[in-house]
CSV table of C-alpha atoms in Angstrom, one decimal:
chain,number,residue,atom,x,y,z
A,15,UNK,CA,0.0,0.0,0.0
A,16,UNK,CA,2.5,2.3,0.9
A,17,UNK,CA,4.5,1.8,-2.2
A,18,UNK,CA,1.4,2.4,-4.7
A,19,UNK,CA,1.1,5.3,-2.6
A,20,UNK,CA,4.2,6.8,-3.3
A,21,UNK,CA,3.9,6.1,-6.7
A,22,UNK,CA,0.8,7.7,-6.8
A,23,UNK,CA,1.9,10.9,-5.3
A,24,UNK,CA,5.0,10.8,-7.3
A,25,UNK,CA,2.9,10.7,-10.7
A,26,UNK,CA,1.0,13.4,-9.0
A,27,UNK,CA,3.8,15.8,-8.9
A,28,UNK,CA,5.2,14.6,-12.1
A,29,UNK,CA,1.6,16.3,-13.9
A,30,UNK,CA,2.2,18.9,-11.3
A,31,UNK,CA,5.2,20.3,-12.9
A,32,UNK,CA,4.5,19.3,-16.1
A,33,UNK,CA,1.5,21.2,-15.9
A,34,UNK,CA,3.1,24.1,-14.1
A,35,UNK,CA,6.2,24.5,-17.2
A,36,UNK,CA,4.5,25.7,-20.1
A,37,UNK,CA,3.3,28.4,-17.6
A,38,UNK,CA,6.5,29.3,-16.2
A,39,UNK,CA,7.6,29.9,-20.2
A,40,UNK,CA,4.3,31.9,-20.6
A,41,UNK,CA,4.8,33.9,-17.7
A,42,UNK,CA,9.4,34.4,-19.1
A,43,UNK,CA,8.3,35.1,-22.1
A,44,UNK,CA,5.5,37.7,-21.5
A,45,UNK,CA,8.5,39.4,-19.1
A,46,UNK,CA,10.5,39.5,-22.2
A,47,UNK,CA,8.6,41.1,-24.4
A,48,UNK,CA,7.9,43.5,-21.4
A,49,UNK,CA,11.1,43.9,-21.5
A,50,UNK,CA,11.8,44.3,-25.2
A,51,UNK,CA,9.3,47.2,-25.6
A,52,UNK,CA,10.1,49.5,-22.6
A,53,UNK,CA,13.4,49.2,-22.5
A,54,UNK,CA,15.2,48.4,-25.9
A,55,UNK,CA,12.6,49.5,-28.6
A,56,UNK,CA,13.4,53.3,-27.0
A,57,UNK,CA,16.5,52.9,-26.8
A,58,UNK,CA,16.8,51.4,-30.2
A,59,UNK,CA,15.2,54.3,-31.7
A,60,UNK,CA,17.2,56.6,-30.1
A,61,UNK,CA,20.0,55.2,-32.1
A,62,UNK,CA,17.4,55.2,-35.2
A,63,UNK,CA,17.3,51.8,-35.6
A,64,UNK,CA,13.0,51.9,-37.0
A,65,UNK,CA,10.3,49.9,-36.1
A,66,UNK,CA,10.6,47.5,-38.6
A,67,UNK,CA,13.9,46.2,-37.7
A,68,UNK,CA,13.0,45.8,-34.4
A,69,UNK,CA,9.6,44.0,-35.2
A,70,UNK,CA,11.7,42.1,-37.4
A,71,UNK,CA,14.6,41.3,-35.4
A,72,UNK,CA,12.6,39.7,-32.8
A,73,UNK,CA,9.7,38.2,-34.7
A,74,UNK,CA,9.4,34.4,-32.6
A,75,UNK,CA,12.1,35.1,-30.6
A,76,UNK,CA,11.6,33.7,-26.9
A,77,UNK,CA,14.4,33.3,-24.3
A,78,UNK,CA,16.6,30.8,-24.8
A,79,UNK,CA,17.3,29.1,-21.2
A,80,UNK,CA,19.9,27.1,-21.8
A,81,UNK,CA,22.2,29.4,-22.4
A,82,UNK,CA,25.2,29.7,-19.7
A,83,UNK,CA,25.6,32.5,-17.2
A,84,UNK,CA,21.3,33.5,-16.6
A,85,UNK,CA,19.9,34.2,-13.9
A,86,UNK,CA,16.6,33.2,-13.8
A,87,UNK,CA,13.7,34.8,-12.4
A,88,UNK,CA,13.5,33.5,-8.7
A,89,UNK,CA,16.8,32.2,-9.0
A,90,UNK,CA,20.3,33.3,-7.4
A,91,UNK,CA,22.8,35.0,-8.8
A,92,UNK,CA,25.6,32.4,-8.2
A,93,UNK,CA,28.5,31.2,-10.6
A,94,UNK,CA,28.0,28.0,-12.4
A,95,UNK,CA,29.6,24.8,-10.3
A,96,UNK,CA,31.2,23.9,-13.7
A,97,UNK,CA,33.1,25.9,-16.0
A,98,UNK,CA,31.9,24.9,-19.6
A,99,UNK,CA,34.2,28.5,-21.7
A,100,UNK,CA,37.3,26.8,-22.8
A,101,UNK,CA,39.6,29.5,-22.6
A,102,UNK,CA,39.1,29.5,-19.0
A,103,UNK,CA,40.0,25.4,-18.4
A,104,UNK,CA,43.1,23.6,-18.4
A,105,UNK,CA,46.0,25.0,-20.0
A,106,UNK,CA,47.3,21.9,-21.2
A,107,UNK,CA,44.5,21.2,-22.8
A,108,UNK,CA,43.7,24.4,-24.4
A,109,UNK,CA,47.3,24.9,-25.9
A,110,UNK,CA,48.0,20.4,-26.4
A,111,UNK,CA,49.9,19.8,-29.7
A,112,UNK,CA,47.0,18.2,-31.0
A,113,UNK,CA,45.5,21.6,-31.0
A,114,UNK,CA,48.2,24.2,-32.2
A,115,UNK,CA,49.6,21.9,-35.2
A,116,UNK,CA,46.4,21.3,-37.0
A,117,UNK,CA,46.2,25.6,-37.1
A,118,UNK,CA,50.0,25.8,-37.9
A,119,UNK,CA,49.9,23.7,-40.8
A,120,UNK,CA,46.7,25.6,-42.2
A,121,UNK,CA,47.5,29.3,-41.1
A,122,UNK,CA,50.9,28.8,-42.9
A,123,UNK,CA,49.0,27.7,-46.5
A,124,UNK,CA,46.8,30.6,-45.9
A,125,UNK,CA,50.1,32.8,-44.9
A,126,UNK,CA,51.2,31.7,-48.3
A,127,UNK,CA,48.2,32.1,-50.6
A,128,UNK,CA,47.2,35.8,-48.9
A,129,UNK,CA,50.8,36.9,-48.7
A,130,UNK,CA,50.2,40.5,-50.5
A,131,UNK,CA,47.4,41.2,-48.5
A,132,UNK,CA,48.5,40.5,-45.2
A,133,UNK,CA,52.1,43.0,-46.5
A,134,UNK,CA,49.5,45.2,-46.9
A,135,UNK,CA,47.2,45.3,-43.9
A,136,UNK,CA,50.8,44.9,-41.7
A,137,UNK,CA,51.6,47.7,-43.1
A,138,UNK,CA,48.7,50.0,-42.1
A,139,UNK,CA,48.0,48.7,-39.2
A,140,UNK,CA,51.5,47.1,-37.5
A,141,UNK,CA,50.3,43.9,-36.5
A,142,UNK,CA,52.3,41.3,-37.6
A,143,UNK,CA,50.4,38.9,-40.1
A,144,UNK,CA,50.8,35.3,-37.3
A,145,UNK,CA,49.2,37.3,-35.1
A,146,UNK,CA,46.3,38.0,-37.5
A,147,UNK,CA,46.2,34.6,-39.0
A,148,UNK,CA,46.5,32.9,-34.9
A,149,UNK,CA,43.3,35.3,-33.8
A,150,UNK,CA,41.4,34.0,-36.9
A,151,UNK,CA,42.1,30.6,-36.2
A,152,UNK,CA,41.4,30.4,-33.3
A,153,UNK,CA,37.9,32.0,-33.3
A,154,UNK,CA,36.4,31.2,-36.6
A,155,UNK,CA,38.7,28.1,-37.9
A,156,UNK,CA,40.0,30.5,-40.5
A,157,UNK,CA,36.5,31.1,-41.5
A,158,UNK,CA,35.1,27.4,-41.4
A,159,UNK,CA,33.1,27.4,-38.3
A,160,UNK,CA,29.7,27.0,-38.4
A,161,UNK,CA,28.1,29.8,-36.2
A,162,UNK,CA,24.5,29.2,-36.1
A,163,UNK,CA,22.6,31.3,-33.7
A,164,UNK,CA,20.3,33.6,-33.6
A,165,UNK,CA,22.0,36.8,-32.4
A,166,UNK,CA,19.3,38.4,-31.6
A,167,UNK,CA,17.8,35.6,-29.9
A,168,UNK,CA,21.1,35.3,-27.8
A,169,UNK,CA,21.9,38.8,-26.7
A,170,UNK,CA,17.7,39.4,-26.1
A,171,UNK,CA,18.3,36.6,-23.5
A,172,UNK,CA,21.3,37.5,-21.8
A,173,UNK,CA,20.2,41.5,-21.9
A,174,UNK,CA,16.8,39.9,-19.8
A,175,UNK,CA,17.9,37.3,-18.0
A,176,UNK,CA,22.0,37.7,-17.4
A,177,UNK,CA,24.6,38.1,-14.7
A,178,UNK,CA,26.1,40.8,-17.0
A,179,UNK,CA,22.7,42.5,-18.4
A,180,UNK,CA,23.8,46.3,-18.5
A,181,UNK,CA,27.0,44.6,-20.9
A,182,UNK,CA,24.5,42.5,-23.5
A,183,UNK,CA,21.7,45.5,-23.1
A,184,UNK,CA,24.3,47.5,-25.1
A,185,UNK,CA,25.3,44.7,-27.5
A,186,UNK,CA,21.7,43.9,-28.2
A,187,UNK,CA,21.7,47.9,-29.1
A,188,UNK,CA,24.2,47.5,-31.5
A,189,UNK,CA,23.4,44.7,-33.4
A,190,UNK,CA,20.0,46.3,-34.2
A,191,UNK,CA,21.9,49.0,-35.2
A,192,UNK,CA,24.0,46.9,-37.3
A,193,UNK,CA,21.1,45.9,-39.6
A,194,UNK,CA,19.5,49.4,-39.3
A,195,UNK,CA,22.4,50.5,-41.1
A,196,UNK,CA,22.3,48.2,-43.9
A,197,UNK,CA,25.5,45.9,-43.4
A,198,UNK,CA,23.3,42.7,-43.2
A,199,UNK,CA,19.5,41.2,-42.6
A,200,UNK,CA,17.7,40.0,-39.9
A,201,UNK,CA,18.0,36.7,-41.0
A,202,UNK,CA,21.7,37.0,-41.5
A,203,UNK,CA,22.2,38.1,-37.8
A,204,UNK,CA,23.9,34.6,-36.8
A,205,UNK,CA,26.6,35.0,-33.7
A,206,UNK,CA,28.3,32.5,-31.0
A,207,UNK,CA,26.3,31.6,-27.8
A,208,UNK,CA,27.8,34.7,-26.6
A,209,UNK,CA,26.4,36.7,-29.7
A,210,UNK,CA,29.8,37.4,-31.3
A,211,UNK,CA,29.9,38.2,-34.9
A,212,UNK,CA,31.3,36.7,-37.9
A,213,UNK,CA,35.0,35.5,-38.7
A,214,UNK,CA,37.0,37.6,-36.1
A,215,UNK,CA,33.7,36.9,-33.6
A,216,UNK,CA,33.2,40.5,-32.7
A,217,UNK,CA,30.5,41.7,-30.5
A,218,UNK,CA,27.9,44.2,-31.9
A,219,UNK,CA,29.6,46.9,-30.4
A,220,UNK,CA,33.3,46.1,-31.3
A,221,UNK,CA,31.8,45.9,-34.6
A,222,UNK,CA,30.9,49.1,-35.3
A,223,UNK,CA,34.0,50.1,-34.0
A,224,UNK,CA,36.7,48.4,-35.5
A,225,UNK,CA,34.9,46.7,-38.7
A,226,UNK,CA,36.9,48.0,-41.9
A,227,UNK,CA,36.0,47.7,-45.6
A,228,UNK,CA,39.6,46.5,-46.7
A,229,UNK,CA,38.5,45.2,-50.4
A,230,UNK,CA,36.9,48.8,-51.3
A,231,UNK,CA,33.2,46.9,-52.0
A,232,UNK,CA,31.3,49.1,-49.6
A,233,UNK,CA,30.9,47.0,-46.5
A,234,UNK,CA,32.6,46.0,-43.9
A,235,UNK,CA,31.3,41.8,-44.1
A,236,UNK,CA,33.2,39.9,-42.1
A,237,UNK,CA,31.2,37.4,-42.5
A,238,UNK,CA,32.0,36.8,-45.9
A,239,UNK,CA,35.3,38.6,-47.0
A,240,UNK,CA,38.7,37.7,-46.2
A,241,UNK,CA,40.3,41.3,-46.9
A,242,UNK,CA,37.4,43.0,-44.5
A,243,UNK,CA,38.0,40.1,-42.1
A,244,UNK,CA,42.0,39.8,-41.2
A,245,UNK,CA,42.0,44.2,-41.9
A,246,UNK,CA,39.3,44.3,-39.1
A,247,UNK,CA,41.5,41.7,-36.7
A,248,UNK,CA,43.9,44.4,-37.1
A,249,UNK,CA,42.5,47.5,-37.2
A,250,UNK,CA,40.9,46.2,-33.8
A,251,UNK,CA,44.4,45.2,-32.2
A,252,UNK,CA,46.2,48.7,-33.5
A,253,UNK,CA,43.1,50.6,-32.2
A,254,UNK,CA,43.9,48.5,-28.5
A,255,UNK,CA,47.6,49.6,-27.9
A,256,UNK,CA,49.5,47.1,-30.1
A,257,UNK,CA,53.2,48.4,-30.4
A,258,UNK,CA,54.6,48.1,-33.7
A,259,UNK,CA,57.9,46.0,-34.0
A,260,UNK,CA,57.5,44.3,-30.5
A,261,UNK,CA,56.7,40.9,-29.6
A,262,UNK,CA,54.4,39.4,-27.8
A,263,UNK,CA,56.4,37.7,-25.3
A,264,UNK,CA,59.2,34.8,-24.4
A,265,UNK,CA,58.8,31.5,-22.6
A,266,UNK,CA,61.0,31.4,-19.4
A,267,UNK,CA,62.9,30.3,-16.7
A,268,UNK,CA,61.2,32.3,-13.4
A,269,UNK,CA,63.6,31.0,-10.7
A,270,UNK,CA,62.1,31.0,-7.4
A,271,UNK,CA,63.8,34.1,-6.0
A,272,UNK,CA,61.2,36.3,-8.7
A,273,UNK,CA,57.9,35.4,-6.5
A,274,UNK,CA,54.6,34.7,-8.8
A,275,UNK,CA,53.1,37.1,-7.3
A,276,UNK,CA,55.2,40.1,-9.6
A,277,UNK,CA,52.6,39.1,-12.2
A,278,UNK,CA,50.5,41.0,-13.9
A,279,UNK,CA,50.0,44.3,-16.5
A,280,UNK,CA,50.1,46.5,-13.3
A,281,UNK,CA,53.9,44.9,-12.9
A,282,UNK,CA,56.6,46.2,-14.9
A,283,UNK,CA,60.3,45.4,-15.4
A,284,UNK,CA,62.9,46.2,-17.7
A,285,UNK,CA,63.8,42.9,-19.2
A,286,UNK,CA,67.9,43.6,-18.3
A,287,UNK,CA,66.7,43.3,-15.0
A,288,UNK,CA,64.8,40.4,-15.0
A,289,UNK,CA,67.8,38.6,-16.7
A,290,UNK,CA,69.7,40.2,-14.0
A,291,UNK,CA,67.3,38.6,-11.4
A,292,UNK,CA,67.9,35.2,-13.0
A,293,UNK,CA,65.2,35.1,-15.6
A,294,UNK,CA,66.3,33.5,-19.1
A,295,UNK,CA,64.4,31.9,-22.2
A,296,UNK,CA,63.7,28.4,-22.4
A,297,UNK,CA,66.6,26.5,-24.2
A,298,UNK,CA,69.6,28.9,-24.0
A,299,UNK,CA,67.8,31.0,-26.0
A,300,UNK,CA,68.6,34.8,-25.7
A,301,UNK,CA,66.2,37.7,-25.3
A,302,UNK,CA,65.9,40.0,-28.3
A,303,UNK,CA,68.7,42.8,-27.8
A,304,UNK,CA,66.0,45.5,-28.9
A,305,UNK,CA,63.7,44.0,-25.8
A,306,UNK,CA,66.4,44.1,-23.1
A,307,UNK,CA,66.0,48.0,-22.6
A,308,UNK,CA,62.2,47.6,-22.9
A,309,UNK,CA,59.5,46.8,-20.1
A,310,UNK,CA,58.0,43.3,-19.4
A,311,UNK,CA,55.8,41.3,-17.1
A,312,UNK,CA,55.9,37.9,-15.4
A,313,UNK,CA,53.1,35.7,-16.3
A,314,UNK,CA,52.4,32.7,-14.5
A,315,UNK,CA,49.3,31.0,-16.4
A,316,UNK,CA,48.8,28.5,-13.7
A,317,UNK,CA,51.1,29.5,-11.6
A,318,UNK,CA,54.0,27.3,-10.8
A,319,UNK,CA,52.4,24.2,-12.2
A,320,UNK,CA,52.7,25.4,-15.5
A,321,UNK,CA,55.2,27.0,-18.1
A,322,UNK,CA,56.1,31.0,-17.2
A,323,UNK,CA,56.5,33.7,-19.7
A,324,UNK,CA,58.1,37.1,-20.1
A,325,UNK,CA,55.0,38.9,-21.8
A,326,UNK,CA,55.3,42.2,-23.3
A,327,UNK,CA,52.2,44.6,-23.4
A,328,UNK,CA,51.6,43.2,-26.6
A,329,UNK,CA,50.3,40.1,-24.6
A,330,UNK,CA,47.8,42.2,-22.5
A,331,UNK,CA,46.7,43.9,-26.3
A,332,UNK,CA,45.6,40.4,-27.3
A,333,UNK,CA,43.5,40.1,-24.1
A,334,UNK,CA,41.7,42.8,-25.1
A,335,UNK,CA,40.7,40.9,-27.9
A,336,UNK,CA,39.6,38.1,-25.7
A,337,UNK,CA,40.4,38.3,-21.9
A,338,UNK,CA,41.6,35.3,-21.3
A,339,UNK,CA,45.4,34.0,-20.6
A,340,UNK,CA,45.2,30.8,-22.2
A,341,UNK,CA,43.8,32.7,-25.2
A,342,UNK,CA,46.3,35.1,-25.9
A,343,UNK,CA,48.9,32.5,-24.7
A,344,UNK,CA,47.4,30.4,-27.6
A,345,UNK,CA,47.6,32.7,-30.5
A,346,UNK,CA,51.0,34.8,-29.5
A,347,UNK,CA,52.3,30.6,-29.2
A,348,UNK,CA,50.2,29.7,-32.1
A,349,UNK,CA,52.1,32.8,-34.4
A,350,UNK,CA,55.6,31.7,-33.1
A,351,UNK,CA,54.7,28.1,-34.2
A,352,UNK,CA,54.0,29.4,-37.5
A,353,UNK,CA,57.2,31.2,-37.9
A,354,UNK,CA,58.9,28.3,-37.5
A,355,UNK,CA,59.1,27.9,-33.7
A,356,UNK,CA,58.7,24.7,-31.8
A,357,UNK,CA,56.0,23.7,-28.9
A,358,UNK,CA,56.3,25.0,-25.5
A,359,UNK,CA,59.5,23.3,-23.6
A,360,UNK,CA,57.7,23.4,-20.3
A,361,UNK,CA,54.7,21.0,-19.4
A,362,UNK,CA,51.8,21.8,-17.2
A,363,UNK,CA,52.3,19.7,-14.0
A,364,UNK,CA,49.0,17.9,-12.7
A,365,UNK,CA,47.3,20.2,-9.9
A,366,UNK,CA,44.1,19.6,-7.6
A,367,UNK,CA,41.1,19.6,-9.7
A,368,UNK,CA,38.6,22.1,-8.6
A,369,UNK,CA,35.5,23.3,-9.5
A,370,UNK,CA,34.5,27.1,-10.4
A,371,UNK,CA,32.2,27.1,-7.8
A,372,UNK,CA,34.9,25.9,-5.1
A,373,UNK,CA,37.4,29.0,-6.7
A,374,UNK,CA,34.5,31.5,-6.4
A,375,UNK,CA,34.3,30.3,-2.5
A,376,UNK,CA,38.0,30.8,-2.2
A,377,UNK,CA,38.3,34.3,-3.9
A,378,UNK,CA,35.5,35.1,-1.6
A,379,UNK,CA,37.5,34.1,1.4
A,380,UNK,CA,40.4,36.0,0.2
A,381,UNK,CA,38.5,39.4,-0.2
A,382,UNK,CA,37.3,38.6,3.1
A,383,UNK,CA,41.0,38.7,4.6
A,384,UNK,CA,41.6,41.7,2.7
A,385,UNK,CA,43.2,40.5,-0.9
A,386,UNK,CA,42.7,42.1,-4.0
A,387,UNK,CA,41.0,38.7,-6.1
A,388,UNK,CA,39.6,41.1,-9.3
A,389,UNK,CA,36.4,39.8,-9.8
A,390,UNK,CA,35.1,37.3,-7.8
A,391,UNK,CA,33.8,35.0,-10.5
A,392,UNK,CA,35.7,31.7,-10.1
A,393,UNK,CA,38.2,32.0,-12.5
A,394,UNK,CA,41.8,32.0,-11.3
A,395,UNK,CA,43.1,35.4,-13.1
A,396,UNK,CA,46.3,37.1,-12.7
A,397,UNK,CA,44.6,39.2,-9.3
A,398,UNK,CA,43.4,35.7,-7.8
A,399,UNK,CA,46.8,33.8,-8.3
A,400,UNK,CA,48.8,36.4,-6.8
A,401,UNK,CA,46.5,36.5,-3.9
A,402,UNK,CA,47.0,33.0,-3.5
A,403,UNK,CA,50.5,33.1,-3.2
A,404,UNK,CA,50.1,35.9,-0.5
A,405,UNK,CA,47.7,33.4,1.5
A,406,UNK,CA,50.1,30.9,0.9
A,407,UNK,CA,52.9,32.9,2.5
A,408,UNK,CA,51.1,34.4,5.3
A,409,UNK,CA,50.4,30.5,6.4
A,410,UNK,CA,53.2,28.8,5.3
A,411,UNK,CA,52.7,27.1,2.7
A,412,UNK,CA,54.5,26.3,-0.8
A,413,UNK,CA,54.0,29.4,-2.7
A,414,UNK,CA,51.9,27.9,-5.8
A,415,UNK,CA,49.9,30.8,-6.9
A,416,UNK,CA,47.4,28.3,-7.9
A,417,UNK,CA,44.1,26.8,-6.1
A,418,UNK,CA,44.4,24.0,-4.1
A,419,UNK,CA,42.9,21.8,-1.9
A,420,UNK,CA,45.5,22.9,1.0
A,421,UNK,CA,44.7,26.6,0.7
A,422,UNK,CA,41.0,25.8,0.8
A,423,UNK,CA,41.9,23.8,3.6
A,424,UNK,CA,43.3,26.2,5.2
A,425,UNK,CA,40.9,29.3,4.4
């Protein structure tokens, strides 16, 4: 009796929610187009985007929930348990042979076949054509990825229902504004599950910006055009600080005397002195005599369980680009490897696996004692390592400046 019973109330609350979801999406997607019409469509023709683009634009649209990073109504705004954005996961997996040679091997046939027009756009611009060709590798496959969503679709969601709505709300702007202004259709409006655009995956916003018309046809498409594409790349990385004739930065030997914690853009040395601290490439390599006299900056990508670099501002220009270590670290390797380089000497050493979630607790335990962790967000940037490495000091422990189970331990 009492199992029937269970199963009876269990079917019950089965049709209960069952029942109760298709008004839970009524109820989301009413608040949505709330939403839509008090707050963007003004703003939208502000900008003079018209009516029928924005009718257009979000013509059966509804919020997509399974997109990452929402906050739902009801729900709490916490950082997910898992991390699911590549650039933000293991090193050695984000920068494994297996996935530099494959681009190496393609960027240098493309290096080959758009040779005058990458002397050209290096020319205007002073980026160095690896660096180009590594950035549109790595976000577009050189232009074979298949970017299916709808952008309007994604950045309407995350504008309503994000941890970072005032960021998408202006995005979502801009891409109306795009098609307002004629560079594509509604129905052309395809972007990334983050709503980035088109070969070099710009947002909306960086977009109208730093979108060129390189082949002289009107547009800027980089959707579909190879000149407006690598000229954008670019345009976008000259417009962000990138210093002509530099590079990007050196794989090194950090002895133990320079402390992880002198990482960061906010840390400068001149590169004599770091070599007379002890610092030295990889392999008996030398540093660049025209960089000796210049600044540069330690960077410990996962702290002393991986390799170490001499970075140059160049580095922190391709984080503007994407903000993300590993990502940079991947196309300023990624352009070395097509020059001819070989793979990183160093290996990234096994370290405790944990979770976003558990990071997020830590950096909030470290703001708590008075540390400087960035954002607190569960990602292990360049403020949260170094604050590890002070925890680890102030209690004695190895100094790692990377999470582990020991310092959460000890927290």
């Amino acid at each position: 009796m009492t199992d029937r019973l269970c199963r009876l109330c269990a079917a019950i609350l089965l049709l209960a929610l069952s029942a109760a979801a298709p008004v839970r999406a009524a109820s989301l997607d009413a608040g949505f187009r709330a939403f839509l019409e008090a707050d963007i469509w003004p703003a939208a023709k502000a900008e003079g985007v018209s009516r029928a683009v924005f009718e257009a634009a979000f013509r059966g649209v509804s919020p997509n929930t399974k997109l990452p990073d929402l906050v739902l109504p009801g729900g709490k705004d916490t950082v997910a348990e898992i991390n699911f954005q590549a650039e933000f996961k293991s090193g050695a997996d984000y920068l494994s042979e297996r996935a530099v040679a494959g681009n190496v091997a393609t960027a240098r046939k493309l290096r080959s076949r758009h040779g005058d027009l990458l002397a050209r756009i290096e020319q205007r611009y002073g980026v160095p054509a690896p660096i180009i060709l590594a950035i549109w590798g790595r976000e577009s496959a050189f232009g074979a990825a298949k970017i299916p969503m709808n952008a309007f679709e994604v950045l309407g969601t995350k504008a309503y229902l994000s941890r970072r709505k005032a960021m998408f709300r202006a995005e979502l702007i801009a891409a109306l504004k795009i098609v307002a202004d004629g560079h594509l259709k509604v129905s052309e409006m395809k972007s990334s599950w983050a709503g980035a655009l088109g070969q070099p995956q710009f947002m909306p916003s960086k977009f109208l910006k730093f979108a060129v018309d390189f082949d002289g046809d009107g547009r800027r498409d980089i959707w579909n055009s190879v000149p407006d594409t690598l000229a954008s790349i670019a345009n976008y990385l000259q417009a962000a600080g990138w210093q002509r004739g530099r590079d990007w930065g050196f794989e090194a030997e950090i002895p133990a005397s320079l402390s992880c914690r002198g990482e960061g853009p906010d840390k400068a040395f001149r590169i004599a002195d770091l070599v007379d601290a002890g610092a030295s490439r990889v392999a008996g390599r030398k540093f660049p005599q025209g960089e000796l006299s210049t600044t540069g900056h330690l960077l410990f990508p996962a702290g002393r369980f991986g390799p170490a670099f001499v970075a140059t501002p160049n580095f922190y220009v391709i984080k503007e680009y994407n903000n993300s270590d590993l990502y940079a670290l991947f196309v300023g390797h990624l352009a070395d490897r097509i020059q001819g380089a070989g793979p990183l000497v160093r290996q990234w050493r096994k370290a405790d696996r944990l979770t976003r979630g558990d990071v997020y607790r830590m950096q909030e335990k470290l703001v708590a004692r008075g540390m400087d962790v960035g954002a607190v967000d569960g990602l292990a940037g360049f403020k949260t390592r170094r604050s590890i490495g002070e925890a680890e000091a102030r209690l004695g422990l190895p100094e790692t400046c990377w999470p582990s189970k020991a310092l959460a331990g000890r927290l």
